[in-house]
Amino acid sequence: MDIDSGKKQSVHALEATNFFLADVQTGLGPFLAAYLAGAGWEPGRVGMALTLAGIITVVLQAPAGAIVDQLRSKRLILVLASAVLALGAVLLSITAAPWAVYTSQALIGGAGPFLGPTLAAVTMGIVGVTFFDRQFGKNQSFNSAGNVACALLIAGVSHLFGNRAIFITAAVLTVPTVLAVRAIKSSDIDYDLARGGAKQVDGKEVPARASVMKTLVGDRTLLFFLACAFLFHFANAAMLPQLGEMLSHGARATAAPFMSACIIVTQVVIMCFAPAIGRFANLHGRKPLLMLGFGVLPIRAVLYTLTHNTESLIAIQLLDGVANAIFGVVSILVVADRTRATGRFNLVQGSLATAVGLGAALSTTFGGKLIQHFSYRISFLSLGAIAALAFLLLWTAIPETLPERHKPDSDPSSPAITQELPA
């Protein structure tokens, strides 16, 4: 079987949207850390600035998911969120003064929660359950290809025009994003499918909806997975920004090119492997991939403490690519598994993003304080210990969630799954 040929234009436009949509919050986070360190900000203040966007994101993630579930105009959400991100990037290009930095972080933190759930909802609404695994993996590949292109562009722009031009570049990239969004046909997005609310009755898909409390609180596996996601990002989020800060103190002129190289390595790995991850997860399950993704994170933290050689540090980013490729694809597939036929797909996506955002926000502050009072080495090792705890929780508490491998009657906490995902 293949995706309906009449929807091919919308699928290609969706892939283009993923390519052009620069994730300002995470893509510019490392650049912002290096930029502020070069402007004389102390590590603790840098951490607080990055944390502000994270706090706002945490507060808005679940409500944003609920809004995405309810609103029919998914394209409008993407356009408005992109415009707000562009405004935040422009502010950063004007000055590194606290008022501009904190205002931009508030804008970025407010817009970011709507992007991920909406893109996943549009994907589900266009291709349906059968092809979601495969298409979502492709989406991540296109997104990573766009981030590679953006990082290369930023490296050139910063070399020619200085670090402030980085943020102008990010703002300009929202123009092709909006054009790509508008090329998606609204009629191709099924509203009920887009919120995970369709189930099979007599061979036909009909709307379905479960209560918020039953979906979130009544599913033990989902609650444990949210805890794993929190710990994963608590350990992961601060590592690359800290690396940028550490190197910017010794060679400010090379900080932005180094960060570009690190981001490119990570995104190339995601770009190459994300489609295969989606296919593997559909055929062989989610947990083996998650174990691999979580397992490389403590190794990466330790390796950062063993060398300051630029080439070696860039090579270590291969592990970052593996971890982020797996988590970025498989975490959403787990959410789709646990919310099948509930009508709460995007709400739970928002809850996952809340756990991710809370972990990331606390990570930057935690890491910054450890650097301030101890050293970069102690900070990396502490983050690695948290990563090891996340791995142990995943190993012991999370079962396989792929419907064919893990039927609802074998797990009393599982939500009703009335439509299985074909291999």
Coordinates of N, CA and C in Angstrom, one line a residue, residues 42-155:
E42 N 28.0 36.0 32.5 CA 28.5 34.9 33.3 C 27.7 33.6 33.0
P43 N 28.4 32.4 33.2 CA 27.7 31.2 33.0 C 26.3 31.0 33.7
G44 N 26.2 31.5 34.9 CA 25.0 31.4 35.6 C 23.9 32.3 35.0
R45 N 24.2 33.5 34.5 CA 23.2 34.3 33.8 C 22.8 33.8 32.5
V46 N 23.8 33.1 31.8 CA 23.5 32.5 30.5 C 22.5 31.4 30.8
G47 N 22.7 30.6 31.8 CA 21.8 29.5 32.1 C 20.4 30.0 32.4
M48 N 20.3 31.1 33.2 CA 19.0 31.7 33.5 C 18.3 32.2 32.3
A49 N 19.0 32.8 31.4 CA 18.4 33.3 30.1 C 17.8 32.2 29.3
L50 N 18.6 31.1 29.2 CA 18.0 30.0 28.5 C 16.9 29.3 29.2
T51 N 16.9 29.4 30.5 CA 15.9 28.7 31.3 C 14.5 29.5 31.2
L52 N 14.6 30.8 30.9 CA 13.3 31.5 30.8 C 12.4 31.0 29.7
A53 N 13.0 30.8 28.5 CA 12.2 30.2 27.4 C 11.7 28.8 27.8
G54 N 12.6 28.1 28.5 CA 12.1 26.7 29.0 C 11.0 26.7 29.9
I55 N 11.0 27.7 30.8 CA 9.9 27.8 31.8 C 8.5 28.1 31.1
I56 N 8.6 29.1 30.2 CA 7.4 29.4 29.5 C 6.9 28.2 28.6
T57 N 7.9 27.6 28.0 CA 7.5 26.4 27.2 C 6.8 25.3 28.1
V58 N 7.4 25.1 29.3 CA 6.8 24.1 30.2 C 5.4 24.4 30.5
V59 N 5.1 25.7 30.8 CA 3.8 26.1 31.2 C 2.8 25.9 30.0
L60 N 3.2 26.2 28.8 CA 2.3 26.2 27.7 C 2.2 24.9 26.9
Q61 N 3.1 23.9 27.1 CA 3.1 22.7 26.3 C 1.8 22.0 26.3
A62 N 1.3 21.6 27.5 CA 0.1 20.8 27.5 C -1.1 21.6 27.0
P63 N -1.3 22.9 27.4 CA -2.4 23.7 26.8 C -2.2 23.8 25.3
A64 N -1.0 24.0 24.8 CA -0.8 24.1 23.4 C -1.3 22.8 22.7
G65 N -0.9 21.6 23.3 CA -1.4 20.4 22.7 C -2.9 20.3 22.6
A66 N -3.6 20.7 23.7 CA -5.0 20.7 23.8 C -5.6 21.6 22.7
I67 N -5.0 22.8 22.5 CA -5.4 23.7 21.5 C -5.3 23.1 20.1
V68 N -4.2 22.5 19.9 CA -3.9 21.9 18.6 C -5.0 20.8 18.3
D69 N -5.4 20.0 19.4 CA -6.4 19.0 19.2 C -7.7 19.6 18.8
Q70 N -8.0 20.8 19.3 CA -9.3 21.4 19.1 C -9.4 22.2 17.8
L71 N -8.4 23.0 17.4 CA -8.4 23.9 16.3 C -8.3 23.1 15.0
R72 N -9.2 23.5 14.0 CA -9.1 22.8 12.7 C -8.0 23.4 11.8
S73 N -7.7 24.7 12.0 CA -6.8 25.3 11.1 C -5.4 25.1 11.6
K74 N -4.8 23.9 11.3 CA -3.5 23.6 11.7 C -2.4 24.5 11.0
R75 N -2.7 24.8 9.7 CA -1.8 25.7 9.0 C -1.6 27.0 9.6
L76 N -2.7 27.6 10.1 CA -2.6 28.9 10.7 C -1.7 28.9 12.0
I77 N -1.8 27.8 12.7 CA -1.0 27.7 13.9 C 0.5 27.8 13.6
L78 N 0.9 27.0 12.5 CA 2.3 27.0 12.1 C 2.7 28.4 11.6
V79 N 1.9 29.1 10.9 CA 2.3 30.4 10.3 C 2.5 31.4 11.5
L80 N 1.5 31.4 12.4 CA 1.6 32.4 13.5 C 2.8 32.1 14.4
A81 N 3.0 30.8 14.7 CA 4.2 30.5 15.6 C 5.5 30.8 14.9
S82 N 5.6 30.6 13.6 CA 6.8 30.9 12.9 C 7.1 32.4 12.9
A83 N 6.0 33.2 12.8 CA 6.2 34.7 12.8 C 6.7 35.2 14.2
V84 N 6.2 34.6 15.3 CA 6.6 34.9 16.6 C 8.1 34.5 16.8
L85 N 8.5 33.4 16.3 CA 9.9 33.0 16.4 C 10.8 34.0 15.7
A86 N 10.4 34.4 14.5 CA 11.1 35.4 13.7 C 11.3 36.7 14.5
L87 N 10.3 37.1 15.2 CA 10.4 38.4 16.0 C 11.4 38.2 17.1
G88 N 11.4 37.1 17.7 CA 12.3 36.8 18.8 C 13.8 36.8 18.3
A89 N 14.0 36.2 17.1 CA 15.3 36.2 16.5 C 15.8 37.6 16.1
V90 N 14.9 38.4 15.6 CA 15.2 39.8 15.3 C 15.7 40.6 16.5
L91 N 15.0 40.4 17.6 CA 15.3 41.1 18.8 C 16.8 40.7 19.3
L92 N 17.1 39.5 19.2 CA 18.5 39.0 19.5 C 19.5 39.7 18.6
S93 N 19.2 40.0 17.4 CA 20.1 40.6 16.5 C 20.4 42.0 16.8
I94 N 19.5 42.7 17.5 CA 19.6 44.1 17.8 C 20.6 44.3 18.9
T95 N 20.5 43.6 20.0 CA 21.4 43.8 21.1 C 21.5 42.6 22.0
A96 N 22.5 42.5 22.8 CA 22.7 41.5 23.8 C 22.3 42.0 25.2
A97 N 21.6 43.2 25.2 CA 21.1 43.7 26.5 C 20.1 42.8 27.1
P98 N 20.0 42.7 28.5 CA 19.1 41.8 29.1 C 17.7 41.9 28.7
W99 N 17.2 43.2 28.5 CA 15.7 43.3 28.1 C 15.5 42.6 26.8
A100 N 16.4 42.7 25.8 CA 16.2 42.1 24.5 C 16.3 40.6 24.6
V101 N 17.3 40.1 25.3 CA 17.5 38.7 25.4 C 16.3 38.0 26.1
Y102 N 15.8 38.6 27.2 CA 14.7 38.0 28.0 C 13.4 38.1 27.2
T103 N 13.2 39.2 26.5 CA 12.0 39.3 25.7 C 12.0 38.3 24.6
S104 N 13.1 38.2 23.9 CA 13.2 37.2 22.8 C 13.0 35.8 23.3
Q105 N 13.5 35.5 24.5 CA 13.3 34.1 25.0 C 11.9 33.9 25.4
A106 N 11.2 34.9 25.9 CA 9.8 34.8 26.2 C 9.0 34.5 24.9
L107 N 9.3 35.2 23.8 CA 8.6 34.9 22.5 C 8.9 33.5 22.0
I108 N 10.1 33.2 22.0 CA 10.5 31.8 21.5 C 9.9 30.7 22.4
G109 N 9.9 30.9 23.7 CA 9.3 30.0 24.6 C 7.8 29.9 24.4
G110 N 7.1 31.0 24.0 CA 5.7 31.0 23.8 C 5.3 30.3 22.5
A111 N 6.1 30.5 21.5 CA 5.8 29.9 20.1 C 6.1 28.5 20.0
G112 N 7.3 28.1 20.6 CA 7.8 26.7 20.4 C 6.8 25.6 20.7
P113 N 6.0 25.7 21.8 CA 5.2 24.6 22.1 C 4.1 24.2 21.1
F114 N 3.8 25.1 20.1 CA 2.8 24.8 19.1 C 3.4 24.1 17.9
L115 N 4.7 24.2 17.7 CA 5.3 23.7 16.4 C 5.3 22.1 16.3
G116 N 5.9 21.5 17.3 CA 6.0 20.0 17.3 C 4.7 19.3 17.2
P117 N 3.8 19.6 18.1 CA 2.5 18.9 18.1 C 1.7 19.2 16.8
T118 N 1.8 20.4 16.3 CA 1.1 20.7 15.0 C 1.6 19.9 13.8
L119 N 2.9 19.9 13.7 CA 3.5 19.1 12.6 C 3.2 17.7 12.7
A120 N 3.2 17.1 13.9 CA 2.8 15.7 14.0 C 1.4 15.5 13.8
A121 N 0.5 16.4 14.2 CA -0.9 16.3 13.9 C -1.2 16.4 12.5
V122 N -0.6 17.3 11.8 CA -0.8 17.4 10.3 C -0.3 16.1 9.6
T123 N 0.8 15.6 10.1 CA 1.2 14.3 9.5 C 0.2 13.2 9.7
M124 N -0.3 13.0 10.9 CA -1.3 12.0 11.2 C -2.5 12.3 10.4
G125 N -2.9 13.5 10.3 CA -4.2 13.9 9.6 C -4.1 13.6 8.1
I126 N -2.9 13.7 7.5 CA -2.7 13.5 6.1 C -2.5 12.0 5.8
V127 N -1.6 11.3 6.5 CA -1.3 10.0 6.1 C -2.0 8.9 6.9
G128 N -2.5 9.2 8.1 CA -3.2 8.3 8.9 C -2.3 7.4 9.7
V129 N -2.9 6.4 10.4 CA -2.1 5.6 11.4 C -1.2 4.7 10.6
T130 N -1.6 4.1 9.5 CA -0.8 3.1 8.8 C 0.5 3.6 8.4
F131 N 0.6 4.8 7.9 CA 1.9 5.4 7.4 C 2.5 6.4 8.3
F132 N 2.0 6.6 9.5 CA 2.5 7.6 10.4 C 4.0 7.3 10.8
D133 N 4.3 6.1 11.1 CA 5.7 5.8 11.5 C 6.7 6.2 10.4
R134 N 6.4 5.7 9.2 CA 7.3 6.0 8.1 C 7.4 7.5 7.8
Q135 N 6.3 8.2 7.7 CA 6.3 9.6 7.3 C 6.9 10.4 8.4
F136 N 6.6 10.1 9.7 CA 7.2 10.9 10.7 C 8.7 10.8 10.7
G137 N 9.2 9.6 10.4 CA 10.7 9.5 10.3 C 11.2 10.3 9.2
K138 N 10.5 10.3 8.0 CA 10.9 11.2 6.9 C 10.9 12.7 7.3
N139 N 9.8 13.0 8.0 CA 9.8 14.4 8.5 C 11.0 14.8 9.3
Q140 N 11.4 14.0 10.2 CA 12.6 14.3 11.0 C 13.9 14.4 10.1
S141 N 13.9 13.5 9.1 CA 15.1 13.6 8.2 C 15.1 14.9 7.5
F142 N 14.0 15.4 7.0 CA 13.9 16.7 6.3 C 14.2 17.8 7.2
N143 N 13.7 17.7 8.5 CA 14.0 18.8 9.4 C 15.5 18.8 9.7
S144 N 16.1 17.7 9.9 CA 17.6 17.7 10.1 C 18.4 18.2 8.9
A145 N 17.9 17.8 7.7 CA 18.6 18.4 6.5 C 18.5 19.9 6.5
G146 N 17.3 20.4 6.9 CA 17.2 21.9 7.0 C 18.1 22.5 8.0
N147 N 18.2 21.8 9.2 CA 19.1 22.3 10.2 C 20.6 22.3 9.8
V148 N 21.0 21.3 9.0 CA 22.4 21.2 8.4 C 22.6 22.4 7.5
A149 N 21.6 22.6 6.6 CA 21.8 23.8 5.7 C 21.8 25.1 6.4
C150 N 21.0 25.2 7.5 CA 20.9 26.4 8.3 C 22.3 26.6 9.1
A151 N 22.8 25.5 9.6 CA 24.1 25.6 10.3 C 25.2 26.1 9.4
L152 N 25.2 25.5 8.2 CA 26.3 25.9 7.2 C 26.1 27.4 6.9
L153 N 24.9 27.8 6.7 CA 24.6 29.2 6.3 C 25.0 30.1 7.5
I154 N 24.7 29.7 8.7 CA 25.0 30.5 9.9 C 26.6 30.6 10.0
A155 N 27.3 29.5 9.8 CA 28.7 29.6 9.9 C 29.3 30.6 8.9

